[in-house]
């Protein structure tokens, strides 16, 4: 068989289509775990593989999508993990396909900060499944249908450690063009997964080919890796309780050619597709040449789950905010010692508002455990801030803990030319896909001349290459010393900067160091920033709220031709002069609302206490400040301006604030807004949508009875007797009949019932006699409306 690595990105490879659709056509009932067929009905699975090979598929995908331990445990099959996965690879190999892709799907666990599953826990599950798959020598690992970038990244890292096979990963986008759970756009997904070590990246499921094409174009422009594309057979709709995919094979073939022209080189199909779709792809796209691509170009790429930042390569100077650093900030140091992230979130929000492109996060203070504090700060910022993070610490343990929890591509600050530093930091960067800030010093200190600093940089560069890093993983700091202590010290810094730029490396400076100990610091910093810009500076670690420095950088960019159409220079004139000062001038109630919107569960309760101490009634705090704040965020979520991580963080902050306010209510006035019974219908074991809705409901005063997953209709009906509203969710199209049965059972109790989930539409809900909510904010509104409508009706004890 040919080596897939040799063909990858050089020719179009056709991947097979849906396995589940074909199993259903073969009469396999929906409640039957598909992976179990690898042992109890292997001929059924083998027939599906052969049908795709017969129409020309180059690659077949193993029937192991649900082969992780958590997924198997839902059916009591976890003890057969290795046997089931290995059998899946053997069946695919026996089909005669040129290449076998060992399939790995989501674990069903929700990782921090969206859920409670840790990196180590999820990593172990992926490692175990991939090790079992690799034992049968497939051609590559295919991780697919990921809706959370944290889980996708974790899967790639685990697969790389578990085997030496190429690792492909495809993610799933919603109609808003982002991954549903993490809010990740195609550009950020590509940057994060490429840095994690994927051999190919792409998109599958969720969308039809027409909706997927523009996302493929965006992803192809963000990476030079081969692109995998596997759309559904159109956007599914529910007709008569059954899911119908409206796409045709001819349409899929036509779009396959468009995918190849957009940059894809592995093309297949997903849900609703059959061998006829694969044959159409072969006819339309197999012989097309692979489109030439350059990716994002040279420079260092950083990424948060929701935003990318490219540094160097002639781009404008990136501003890295320096204020999350307890040095000289007693309040921040004390906050960190107390385990509170309130000021970390506040400083992040202020710097983002001032125009920062990334945030340096330093938690180094006496009495602060850096290992705990750095990773806690990472989680706090992932839920409240879109900017990429710079992890400012040299403790390898603290860095590794934070790198595990950060679902993006971070910049480690820093490594130097000392042997111990290089041995500790460079492997961490390689393993977790981080970039590294290189300090031009070593164990002997900072050389006084430019030549000495450049020699250190070259030494670190060589060691980085040996560790598996490239020039696009390095951002070099030539180090600026305080002019007060060493007059003229800026000169060798600028000389070294020019020399490093001539090596093709991106550069950064901690600009404010130059003015330490002198008056007029902003003026000195601004002058030095402009000089460094002229010498080729690519990124500046500064206070983005320092208007004089930011204007100097922007002016230099305009004059040096690095600010196309003077966009940045124009934009900074629209930014408030001093976001920090403005924050201090805002009222307590406005600051409390901002705490809710940025998900500050640490800071919100103290502001509630201040408002109540100043004379506000607790009920007014809830009704006039907290509720409007969370509703504004919910509206922004509906418009696609914020995403689930921010929504969940805000719900946590809301819950903490409401509980604080309720403690001040007179006896009898702290009653719940209503009681809700919430569960996922029989046959469906997905909980993320339910859990998010429950979090939002509880944050706004509702008491929720969490019925769990795979809940039979009679259990919903029993819970309805003590509830004001029942909510039922479903993610799987095969469980829609169970949803209808649930609605009928609850209707007999007289309790209103609302339904929702990825496969549920308003039309379908109406057809089965239920209310509908499209998302978590909509769920809160619908529940509130249902409770209000019920308030004049007969009480529970009078219902049948």
PDB file of N, CA and C in Angstrom, residues 320-324 344 346-360 387 542-545 579-580:
ATOM      1  N   UNK A 320       1.437  43.947  23.598  1.00  0.00           N
ATOM      2  CA  UNK A 320       1.229  42.942  24.641  1.00  0.00           C
ATOM      3  C   UNK A 320       1.070  43.670  25.970  1.00  0.00           C
ATOM      4  N   UNK A 321      -0.112  43.569  26.547  1.00  0.00           N
ATOM      5  CA  UNK A 321      -0.398  44.276  27.792  1.00  0.00           C
ATOM      6  C   UNK A 321       0.409  43.742  28.952  1.00  0.00           C
ATOM      7  N   UNK A 322       0.990  44.641  29.743  1.00  0.00           N
ATOM      8  CA  UNK A 322       1.928  44.261  30.801  1.00  0.00           C
ATOM      9  C   UNK A 322       1.353  44.349  32.212  1.00  0.00           C
ATOM     10  N   UNK A 323       0.077  44.756  32.372  1.00  0.00           N
ATOM     11  CA  UNK A 323      -0.404  45.160  33.689  1.00  0.00           C
ATOM     12  C   UNK A 323      -0.759  44.004  34.613  1.00  0.00           C
ATOM     13  N   UNK A 324      -0.952  42.792  34.096  1.00  0.00           N
ATOM     14  CA  UNK A 324      -1.228  41.660  35.001  1.00  0.00           C
ATOM     15  C   UNK A 324       0.106  41.167  35.535  1.00  0.00           C
ATOM     16  N   UNK A 344      -7.314  40.246  38.153  1.00  0.00           N
ATOM     17  CA  UNK A 344      -6.782  39.699  36.904  1.00  0.00           C
ATOM     18  C   UNK A 344      -7.788  39.921  35.782  1.00  0.00           C
ATOM     19  N   UNK A 346     -10.223  42.130  35.772  1.00  0.00           N
ATOM     20  CA  UNK A 346     -10.410  43.566  35.570  1.00  0.00           C
ATOM     21  C   UNK A 346      -9.291  44.158  34.723  1.00  0.00           C
ATOM     22  N   UNK A 347      -8.046  43.822  35.064  1.00  0.00           N
ATOM     23  CA  UNK A 347      -6.913  44.354  34.287  1.00  0.00           C
ATOM     24  C   UNK A 347      -6.951  43.848  32.848  1.00  0.00           C
ATOM     25  N   UNK A 348      -7.393  42.607  32.670  1.00  0.00           N
ATOM     26  CA  UNK A 348      -7.508  42.070  31.317  1.00  0.00           C
ATOM     27  C   UNK A 348      -8.548  42.848  30.520  1.00  0.00           C
ATOM     28  N   UNK A 349      -9.697  43.101  31.126  1.00  0.00           N
ATOM     29  CA  UNK A 349     -10.759  43.823  30.423  1.00  0.00           C
ATOM     30  C   UNK A 349     -10.322  45.244  30.084  1.00  0.00           C
ATOM     31  N   UNK A 350      -9.638  45.895  31.005  1.00  0.00           N
ATOM     32  CA  UNK A 350      -9.191  47.267  30.756  1.00  0.00           C
ATOM     33  C   UNK A 350      -8.163  47.326  29.625  1.00  0.00           C
ATOM     34  N   UNK A 351      -7.250  46.372  29.622  1.00  0.00           N
ATOM     35  CA  UNK A 351      -6.226  46.374  28.577  1.00  0.00           C
ATOM     36  C   UNK A 351      -6.817  46.009  27.212  1.00  0.00           C
ATOM     37  N   UNK A 352      -7.780  45.093  27.212  1.00  0.00           N
ATOM     38  CA  UNK A 352      -8.453  44.755  25.957  1.00  0.00           C
ATOM     39  C   UNK A 352      -9.189  45.975  25.413  1.00  0.00           C
ATOM     40  N   UNK A 353      -9.860  46.712  26.308  1.00  0.00           N
ATOM     41  CA  UNK A 353     -10.581  47.908  25.878  1.00  0.00           C
ATOM     42  C   UNK A 353      -9.633  48.981  25.358  1.00  0.00           C
ATOM     43  N   UNK A 354      -8.401  48.989  25.869  1.00  0.00           N
ATOM     44  CA  UNK A 354      -7.416  49.979  25.433  1.00  0.00           C
ATOM     45  C   UNK A 354      -6.712  49.578  24.147  1.00  0.00           C
ATOM     46  N   UNK A 355      -7.003  48.388  23.629  1.00  0.00           N
ATOM     47  CA  UNK A 355      -6.449  48.000  22.338  1.00  0.00           C
ATOM     48  C   UNK A 355      -5.322  46.997  22.363  1.00  0.00           C
ATOM     49  N   UNK A 356      -5.099  46.318  23.494  1.00  0.00           N
ATOM     50  CA  UNK A 356      -4.040  45.306  23.543  1.00  0.00           C
ATOM     51  C   UNK A 356      -4.345  44.180  22.568  1.00  0.00           C
ATOM     52  N   UNK A 357      -3.281  43.582  22.027  1.00  0.00           N
ATOM     53  CA  UNK A 357      -3.426  42.439  21.122  1.00  0.00           C
ATOM     54  C   UNK A 357      -3.236  41.113  21.844  1.00  0.00           C
ATOM     55  N   UNK A 358      -2.522  41.117  22.950  1.00  0.00           N
ATOM     56  CA  UNK A 358      -2.284  39.926  23.758  1.00  0.00           C
ATOM     57  C   UNK A 358      -2.023  40.398  25.180  1.00  0.00           C
ATOM     58  N   UNK A 359      -2.055  39.462  26.132  1.00  0.00           N
ATOM     59  CA  UNK A 359      -1.874  39.820  27.538  1.00  0.00           C
ATOM     60  C   UNK A 359      -0.761  38.998  28.161  1.00  0.00           C
ATOM     61  N   UNK A 360       0.192  39.685  28.781  1.00  0.00           N
ATOM     62  CA  UNK A 360       1.210  39.016  29.578  1.00  0.00           C
ATOM     63  C   UNK A 360       0.602  38.734  30.950  1.00  0.00           C
ATOM     64  N   UNK A 387      -8.306  37.700  24.142  1.00  0.00           N
ATOM     65  CA  UNK A 387      -6.938  37.922  23.685  1.00  0.00           C
ATOM     66  C   UNK A 387      -6.033  36.723  23.976  1.00  0.00           C
ATOM     67  N   UNK A 542       3.942  46.617  26.811  1.00  0.00           N
ATOM     68  CA  UNK A 542       3.719  47.961  27.342  1.00  0.00           C
ATOM     69  C   UNK A 542       2.378  48.003  28.067  1.00  0.00           C
ATOM     70  N   UNK A 543       2.111  49.150  28.677  1.00  0.00           N
ATOM     71  CA  UNK A 543       0.783  49.418  29.232  1.00  0.00           C
ATOM     72  C   UNK A 543      -0.077  49.979  28.104  1.00  0.00           C
ATOM     73  N   UNK A 544      -1.063  49.250  27.616  1.00  0.00           N
ATOM     74  CA  UNK A 544      -1.857  49.753  26.495  1.00  0.00           C
ATOM     75  C   UNK A 544      -2.700  50.965  26.853  1.00  0.00           C
ATOM     76  N   UNK A 545      -2.809  51.245  28.158  1.00  0.00           N
ATOM     77  CA  UNK A 545      -3.522  52.443  28.581  1.00  0.00           C
ATOM     78  C   UNK A 545      -2.654  53.685  28.589  1.00  0.00           C
ATOM     79  N   UNK A 579      -8.919  54.180  29.714  1.00  0.00           N
ATOM     80  CA  UNK A 579      -9.915  53.228  30.196  1.00  0.00           C
ATOM     81  C   UNK A 579      -9.800  52.946  31.688  1.00  0.00           C
ATOM     82  N   UNK A 580      -8.584  52.960  32.225  1.00  0.00           N
ATOM     83  CA  UNK A 580      -8.404  52.694  33.647  1.00  0.00           C
ATOM     84  C   UNK A 580      -9.054  53.786  34.483  1.00  0.00           C
TER      85      UNK A 580
END
